[in-house]
Amino acid sequence: MGPCVVLLCSLFGVLLGQGAEQISIEDCCKDGQKRGNDNQDCTSLPLISGSSTCMIVQEQCCVAVLEDTMCNTGINMAKDQGACDSLFTNTCETKTTKMCCDCCLLGKAAQEQGLSCDHSLSVGYQCGLVSRACCEYGTHDNQTTPAGQIELPNRDETQDNGDNSGLTDQCNGKCAHLCVGNDTCACSKGYKLKPDGKSCDDINECLLGASNCRGGERCINTEGSFRCQREVSCGTGYELTDNNNCKDIDECETNIHNCEPQFECQNTQGSFRCFPKMKCGAGYVQDALGSCIDINECVSQTSPCHRGEICINTVGSYICHRNSVNCGRGYHLNDEGTRCVDIDECKGLEKVCKGHGCINLVGSYRCECEPGYIFNSISRTCEEINECRHYPGRLCAHKCENTLGSYKCSCTTGFKLSPDGRNCDDLNECEANPCSQECANVYGSYQCYCRRGYQLSDIDGLTCEDIDECALPTGGHICSYRCHNTPGSFHCSCPVTGYTVAPNGRSCQDIDECVTGTHTCTVNESCFNVQGGFKCLSFECPNNYRRHGEIRCERLLCNESVECLTMPQRITYYYLTFPTNIPVFTNIFRMGPSHTVPGDDIQIAIVAGNEGGFFKTERVPTGGVMSVGKLIDQPQDFDLSLELRLRRYGTLSTYLAKVLVFVTQEEPRVPYNPLLE
């Protein structure tokens, strides 16, 4: 205990030495707790003091609040869900939450199994507190009054009710809080008795869910009690009071408004408004900036002056003047000069309508215009009507041309004017046979088209030209060997020998001379078909071998001859054919025993015929395979000897495969040359 006291004194010494900044360690901690409650980053808090000690206190008090919040989340998950499986993310936050969740489950399990809540497991201090709290929380659910604990009022309430010195004396002063007699101690409200029966420990009401915090509030444990803190801010214009309620901020009283000097601030709920200080008199109106501007009564009011008077605006008011006699257009003063009378423009010397009829009106006149003309009330003349522009799309079906006093219609190309002189009928151009092959009349035009194998000329769009299918970009793929163009079509051909045209008329199909019987092999030879031809094959078994079937030679008995035993037990003949340029690494032959036995040692190798290195072998679990090792771009024949050596149960056996490979030319193709057709 001594070193702890020295360290604490040293810490307070440092704090006292930095007192120049007038910020106590409690203020530093309260600032850290506030920022922790706001979920700020505890590692980058704004400093409220230049003291490094204050910075450490800020950060640690902030971390303590965050850890308490995360631990509460884990405890609530354990209580509500009974599992912590969803907390799988490996972050610092979820580690703390998952630890409290797991430890709470540990305490609940101890309570369910009837075990003591004060177990002696080495699970860490915080884990032990959480485990015991959850265990005792479960006990609270099952019992009305916990065993061994008596809930009493706090010390202040006990003193108000009377002196309990007699009870305390019965315990001989060993109780930290209260003595209830019979050498039994009890704790004040908000505390619980420790296992030693004397000391009292604070009850974390937030962990036990025993708080009465409302929705939107967070429970924060305090010594012997708890408090509720609002989680959501009150919003602009409001502040949080000590009793956790939102109170309107009077911006006008606190002088935090932005009203201009000529405006007066008036507070409202959550805000404020600015009203002008200056009041405008009659004849003025106030603008948005609070200035007074003159009202033009002559415009804003309806006839402010009497009949026969004219209104004149003045600053802040208006005046009315009597109007003098002034006749308008179409009138003149009578001989007495007292009133205005109408002028008959139609009887004047000037012919106002110029060849059209004239009708006098009161104060004006109008012209009776001839057909194809219209009266213009502004210029007061008869103007020629442009019917095409005046009635667009209503007079002519296609084109309208204006004429003096009338109009005429015409049609676009491909149409002819109907007998009514307004509509247009389609013209059948195909009757004149403009196309070289086929013609289709369409509305307002015609379309030439060609029969299959021909195409329309790009020059005149009328003539049909033969399509050279063999010369098209895809012509090289129309026929597999050779393409021959014909008027309106084409046909394919194949090499003279070894091939025939396939049923699709485009591909060349190999003739199997061995099946059709067109080969020239003797009776002692076997026919083997290859691409575009055939091979006559035969083989003789070496000495000490006898022929067995069509392709195999079996070794005779060796009679203990060492040289004979080294010879292959069996020689088998195989015939393969494929075209040139097949991909490298393509497997072409597989060799192996009919069945394998654990411990078999199999080796395979090409012992003859692979001088060019075109083939290679590879060991597989069931034997070996031979594949193409190098690109073969020329047709050629190979006589390969493939040896398989099998060691089984200590005995070595050899097998030989004679593989004749016939590499033929890829399917031949002759480039198209139109000059040869």
Coordinates of N, CA and C in Angstrom, one line a residue, residues 40-159:
Q40 N -16.6 10.6 -29.1 CA -15.4 11.2 -29.8 C -14.2 10.2 -29.7
D41 N -13.2 10.5 -30.6 CA -12.0 9.7 -30.6 C -11.2 10.1 -29.4
C42 N -11.0 9.2 -28.5 CA -10.2 9.5 -27.3 C -8.8 9.8 -27.5
T43 N -8.2 9.4 -28.6 CA -6.8 9.6 -28.9 C -6.5 10.9 -29.6
S44 N -7.5 11.7 -30.0 CA -7.3 12.9 -30.6 C -8.2 14.0 -30.1
L45 N -8.3 14.1 -28.7 CA -9.2 15.1 -28.1 C -8.5 16.5 -28.2
P46 N -9.3 17.5 -28.3 CA -8.8 18.9 -28.2 C -8.3 19.2 -26.8
L47 N -7.1 19.7 -26.7 CA -6.6 20.0 -25.3 C -7.2 21.2 -24.7
I48 N -7.5 21.1 -23.4 CA -8.1 22.2 -22.7 C -7.0 22.8 -21.8
S49 N -5.8 22.2 -21.8 CA -4.7 22.7 -21.0 C -3.4 22.3 -21.7
G50 N -2.3 23.1 -21.4 CA -1.0 22.7 -22.0 C -0.4 21.6 -21.1
S51 N -1.0 21.2 -20.1 CA -0.4 20.2 -19.2 C -0.5 18.8 -19.8
S52 N 0.7 18.1 -19.8 CA 0.6 16.7 -20.3 C -0.2 15.8 -19.4
T53 N -0.2 16.1 -18.1 CA -0.9 15.3 -17.1 C -2.4 15.5 -17.4
C54 N -2.9 16.7 -17.7 CA -4.3 16.9 -18.0 C -4.7 16.1 -19.3
M55 N -3.8 16.1 -20.2 CA -4.0 15.3 -21.5 C -4.2 13.9 -21.2
I56 N -3.4 13.3 -20.3 CA -3.5 11.9 -19.9 C -4.8 11.6 -19.2
V57 N -5.2 12.5 -18.3 CA -6.4 12.3 -17.5 C -7.6 12.4 -18.5
Q58 N -7.6 13.4 -19.4 CA -8.6 13.5 -20.4 C -8.8 12.2 -21.2
E59 N -7.7 11.7 -21.7 CA -7.8 10.5 -22.5 C -8.3 9.3 -21.7
Q60 N -7.8 9.1 -20.5 CA -8.1 7.9 -19.7 C -9.6 8.0 -19.2
C61 N -10.0 9.1 -18.8 CA -11.4 9.3 -18.4 C -12.4 9.1 -19.6
C62 N -12.0 9.5 -20.8 CA -12.7 9.3 -22.0 C -12.8 7.8 -22.3
V63 N -11.6 7.1 -22.3 CA -11.6 5.7 -22.6 C -12.5 4.9 -21.6
A64 N -12.4 5.3 -20.3 CA -13.2 4.6 -19.3 C -14.7 4.7 -19.6
V65 N -15.2 5.9 -20.1 CA -16.6 6.0 -20.4 C -16.9 5.1 -21.6
L66 N -16.1 5.1 -22.6 CA -16.3 4.3 -23.8 C -16.3 2.8 -23.5
E67 N -15.4 2.4 -22.7 CA -15.3 1.0 -22.3 C -16.5 0.6 -21.5
D68 N -17.0 1.5 -20.6 CA -18.2 1.2 -19.8 C -19.4 1.1 -20.8
T69 N -19.5 1.9 -21.8 CA -20.6 1.9 -22.7 C -20.5 0.6 -23.5
M70 N -19.3 0.2 -24.0 CA -19.2 -1.0 -24.8 C -19.5 -2.3 -23.9
C71 N -19.0 -2.2 -22.6 CA -19.3 -3.3 -21.7 C -20.8 -3.4 -21.5
N72 N -21.5 -2.3 -21.3 CA -22.9 -2.4 -21.1 C -23.6 -3.0 -22.3
T73 N -23.1 -2.7 -23.5 CA -23.7 -3.3 -24.7 C -23.6 -4.8 -24.7
G74 N -22.4 -5.3 -24.3 CA -22.2 -6.8 -24.2 C -23.0 -7.4 -23.2
I75 N -23.2 -6.7 -22.0 CA -24.0 -7.3 -20.9 C -25.5 -7.4 -21.4
N76 N -26.0 -6.3 -22.0 CA -27.3 -6.3 -22.5 C -27.6 -7.4 -23.5
M77 N -26.6 -7.6 -24.4 CA -26.7 -8.7 -25.4 C -26.8 -10.1 -24.7
A78 N -26.0 -10.3 -23.7 CA -26.0 -11.5 -23.0 C -27.3 -11.7 -22.3
K79 N -27.9 -10.6 -21.7 CA -29.2 -10.8 -21.0 C -30.3 -11.0 -22.0
D80 N -30.3 -10.2 -23.1 CA -31.4 -10.3 -24.1 C -31.4 -11.5 -25.0
Q81 N -30.2 -11.8 -25.6 CA -30.0 -12.8 -26.6 C -29.5 -14.1 -26.0
G82 N -28.8 -14.1 -24.9 CA -28.2 -15.3 -24.3 C -27.1 -15.8 -25.2
A83 N -26.5 -15.1 -26.1 CA -25.4 -15.5 -26.9 C -24.6 -14.3 -27.3
C84 N -23.3 -14.6 -27.7 CA -22.4 -13.5 -28.2 C -21.8 -13.8 -29.5
D85 N -22.5 -14.6 -30.3 CA -22.0 -15.1 -31.6 C -21.9 -14.0 -32.6
S86 N -22.7 -13.0 -32.5 CA -22.7 -11.9 -33.5 C -21.5 -11.0 -33.4
L87 N -20.7 -11.1 -32.2 CA -19.6 -10.2 -32.0 C -18.3 -10.9 -32.5
F88 N -18.1 -11.0 -33.8 CA -17.0 -11.8 -34.4 C -15.9 -10.9 -35.0
T89 N -16.2 -9.6 -35.1 CA -15.2 -8.7 -35.8 C -14.1 -8.4 -34.8
N90 N -12.9 -8.6 -35.3 CA -11.7 -8.5 -34.4 C -11.2 -7.0 -34.3
T91 N -12.0 -6.2 -33.6 CA -11.6 -4.8 -33.3 C -11.5 -4.6 -31.8
C92 N -10.9 -3.5 -31.4 CA -10.8 -3.2 -30.0 C -12.2 -3.0 -29.4
E93 N -13.1 -2.4 -30.1 CA -14.5 -2.1 -29.5 C -15.2 -3.5 -29.3
T94 N -15.2 -4.3 -30.3 CA -15.9 -5.6 -30.2 C -15.2 -6.5 -29.2
K95 N -13.9 -6.4 -29.0 CA -13.2 -7.2 -28.0 C -13.8 -6.9 -26.6
T96 N -13.9 -5.6 -26.3 CA -14.4 -5.2 -25.0 C -15.9 -5.7 -24.8
T97 N -16.7 -5.4 -25.8 CA -18.1 -5.8 -25.8 C -18.2 -7.3 -25.6
K98 N -17.4 -8.1 -26.4 CA -17.5 -9.6 -26.4 C -17.0 -10.1 -25.0
M99 N -16.0 -9.5 -24.4 CA -15.5 -9.9 -23.1 C -16.6 -9.8 -22.1
C100 N -17.3 -8.6 -22.0 CA -18.3 -8.4 -21.0 C -19.5 -9.3 -21.3
C101 N -19.8 -9.6 -22.6 CA -20.9 -10.5 -23.0 C -20.6 -11.9 -22.5
D102 N -19.3 -12.4 -22.8 CA -19.0 -13.7 -22.4 C -18.9 -13.8 -20.8
C103 N -18.4 -12.8 -20.1 CA -18.3 -12.9 -18.7 C -19.7 -12.8 -18.0
C104 N -20.6 -12.1 -18.6 CA -22.0 -12.1 -18.1 C -22.6 -13.4 -18.3
L105 N -22.4 -14.1 -19.4 CA -22.9 -15.5 -19.6 C -22.3 -16.4 -18.6
L106 N -21.0 -16.2 -18.2 CA -20.4 -17.0 -17.2 C -21.1 -16.8 -15.9
G107 N -21.4 -15.6 -15.5 CA -22.1 -15.3 -14.2 C -23.5 -15.9 -14.2
K108 N -24.2 -15.8 -15.4 CA -25.6 -16.4 -15.5 C -25.5 -17.9 -15.4
A109 N -24.5 -18.5 -16.0 CA -24.4 -20.0 -15.9 C -24.1 -20.4 -14.4
A110 N -23.3 -19.6 -13.7 CA -23.0 -20.0 -12.3 C -24.3 -19.9 -11.5
Q111 N -25.1 -18.8 -11.7 CA -26.4 -18.7 -11.0 C -27.4 -19.8 -11.3
E112 N -27.4 -20.2 -12.6 CA -28.4 -21.3 -13.0 C -28.0 -22.6 -12.4
Q113 N -26.7 -22.8 -12.2 CA -26.2 -24.1 -11.7 C -26.1 -24.1 -10.1
G114 N -26.6 -23.0 -9.5 CA -26.6 -22.9 -8.1 C -25.2 -22.7 -7.5
L115 N -24.2 -22.2 -8.3 CA -22.9 -22.0 -7.7 C -22.8 -20.6 -7.1
S116 N -21.7 -20.4 -6.4 CA -21.5 -19.1 -5.7 C -21.1 -18.0 -6.8
C117 N -21.7 -16.8 -6.6 CA -21.4 -15.7 -7.5 C -19.9 -15.2 -7.3
D118 N -19.4 -15.5 -6.2 CA -18.0 -15.0 -5.9 C -17.0 -16.2 -6.2
H119 N -16.9 -16.6 -7.5 CA -16.1 -17.7 -7.8 C -14.6 -17.3 -7.8
S120 N -13.7 -18.2 -7.7 CA -12.3 -17.9 -7.6 C -11.5 -18.1 -8.9
L121 N -12.3 -18.0 -10.0 CA -11.6 -18.2 -11.3 C -10.7 -17.0 -11.6
S122 N -9.5 -17.2 -12.3 CA -8.6 -16.2 -12.6 C -9.0 -15.6 -14.0
V123 N -10.1 -14.9 -14.0 CA -10.6 -14.3 -15.3 C -10.4 -12.8 -15.4
G124 N -9.6 -12.2 -14.6 CA -9.4 -10.8 -14.6 C -10.4 -10.0 -13.8
Y125 N -10.0 -8.8 -13.4 CA -10.8 -8.0 -12.4 C -12.1 -7.6 -13.0
Q126 N -12.0 -7.0 -14.2 CA -13.3 -6.5 -14.8 C -14.2 -7.7 -15.2
C127 N -13.7 -8.8 -15.7 CA -14.5 -9.9 -16.0 C -15.2 -10.5 -14.7
G128 N -14.4 -10.5 -13.6 CA -15.0 -11.0 -12.4 C -16.1 -10.1 -11.9
L129 N -16.0 -8.7 -12.0 CA -17.1 -7.8 -11.6 C -18.3 -8.1 -12.4
V130 N -18.1 -8.2 -13.8 CA -19.3 -8.4 -14.7 C -19.9 -9.7 -14.4
S131 N -19.1 -10.8 -14.2 CA -19.7 -12.1 -13.9 C -20.5 -12.1 -12.6
R132 N -20.0 -11.5 -11.6 CA -20.7 -11.4 -10.3 C -21.9 -10.6 -10.4
A133 N -21.9 -9.5 -11.2 CA -23.1 -8.6 -11.3 C -24.2 -9.3 -12.0
C134 N -23.9 -10.1 -13.1 CA -24.9 -10.8 -13.8 C -25.4 -12.0 -13.0
C135 N -24.5 -12.6 -12.3 CA -25.0 -13.7 -11.4 C -26.0 -13.2 -10.4
E136 N -25.6 -12.1 -9.7 CA -26.5 -11.6 -8.7 C -27.8 -11.0 -9.3
Y137 N -27.7 -10.5 -10.5 CA -28.9 -10.0 -11.3 C -29.9 -11.1 -11.5
G138 N -29.3 -12.3 -11.8 CA -30.2 -13.5 -11.9 C -30.8 -13.9 -10.6
T139 N -30.0 -13.8 -9.5 CA -30.5 -14.1 -8.2 C -31.7 -13.1 -7.8
H140 N -31.5 -11.8 -8.2 CA -32.6 -10.9 -8.0 C -33.9 -11.2 -8.7
D141 N -33.8 -11.9 -9.8 CA -34.9 -12.3 -10.6 C -35.7 -13.4 -9.9
N142 N -34.9 -14.3 -9.2 CA -35.5 -15.5 -8.6 C -35.9 -15.3 -7.1
Q143 N -35.4 -14.2 -6.5 CA -35.7 -14.1 -5.0 C -36.2 -12.7 -4.8
T144 N -37.1 -12.6 -3.9 CA -37.6 -11.3 -3.5 C -36.6 -10.4 -2.8
T145 N -36.0 -11.1 -1.8 CA -34.9 -10.4 -1.0 C -33.7 -11.3 -1.0
P146 N -32.6 -10.8 -1.6 CA -31.4 -11.6 -1.7 C -30.9 -12.0 -0.3
A147 N -30.4 -13.3 -0.3 CA -29.9 -13.9 0.9 C -28.7 -13.2 1.4
G148 N -28.6 -12.9 2.6 CA -27.4 -12.3 3.2 C -27.3 -10.8 2.9
Q149 N -28.4 -10.2 2.4 CA -28.3 -8.7 2.1 C -29.6 -8.1 2.5
I150 N -29.5 -7.0 3.3 CA -30.7 -6.3 3.7 C -30.6 -4.9 3.2
E151 N -31.6 -4.5 2.4 CA -31.6 -3.2 1.8 C -32.1 -2.2 2.9
L152 N -31.3 -1.2 3.2 CA -31.6 -0.2 4.2 C -31.5 1.2 3.5
P153 N -32.1 2.2 4.1 CA -31.9 3.6 3.6 C -30.5 4.0 3.8
N154 N -30.1 5.1 3.0 CA -28.7 5.5 3.1 C -28.5 6.2 4.5
R155 N -27.3 6.6 4.6 CA -26.9 7.1 6.0 C -27.7 8.4 6.4
D156 N -27.9 9.3 5.4 CA -28.5 10.5 5.7 C -30.0 10.2 6.2
E157 N -30.7 9.3 5.5 CA -32.0 9.0 5.9 C -32.1 8.4 7.3
T158 N -31.1 7.5 7.6 CA -31.0 6.9 9.0 C -30.8 7.9 10.1
Q159 N -30.0 8.9 9.8 CA -29.7 9.9 10.8 C -31.0 10.7 11.0

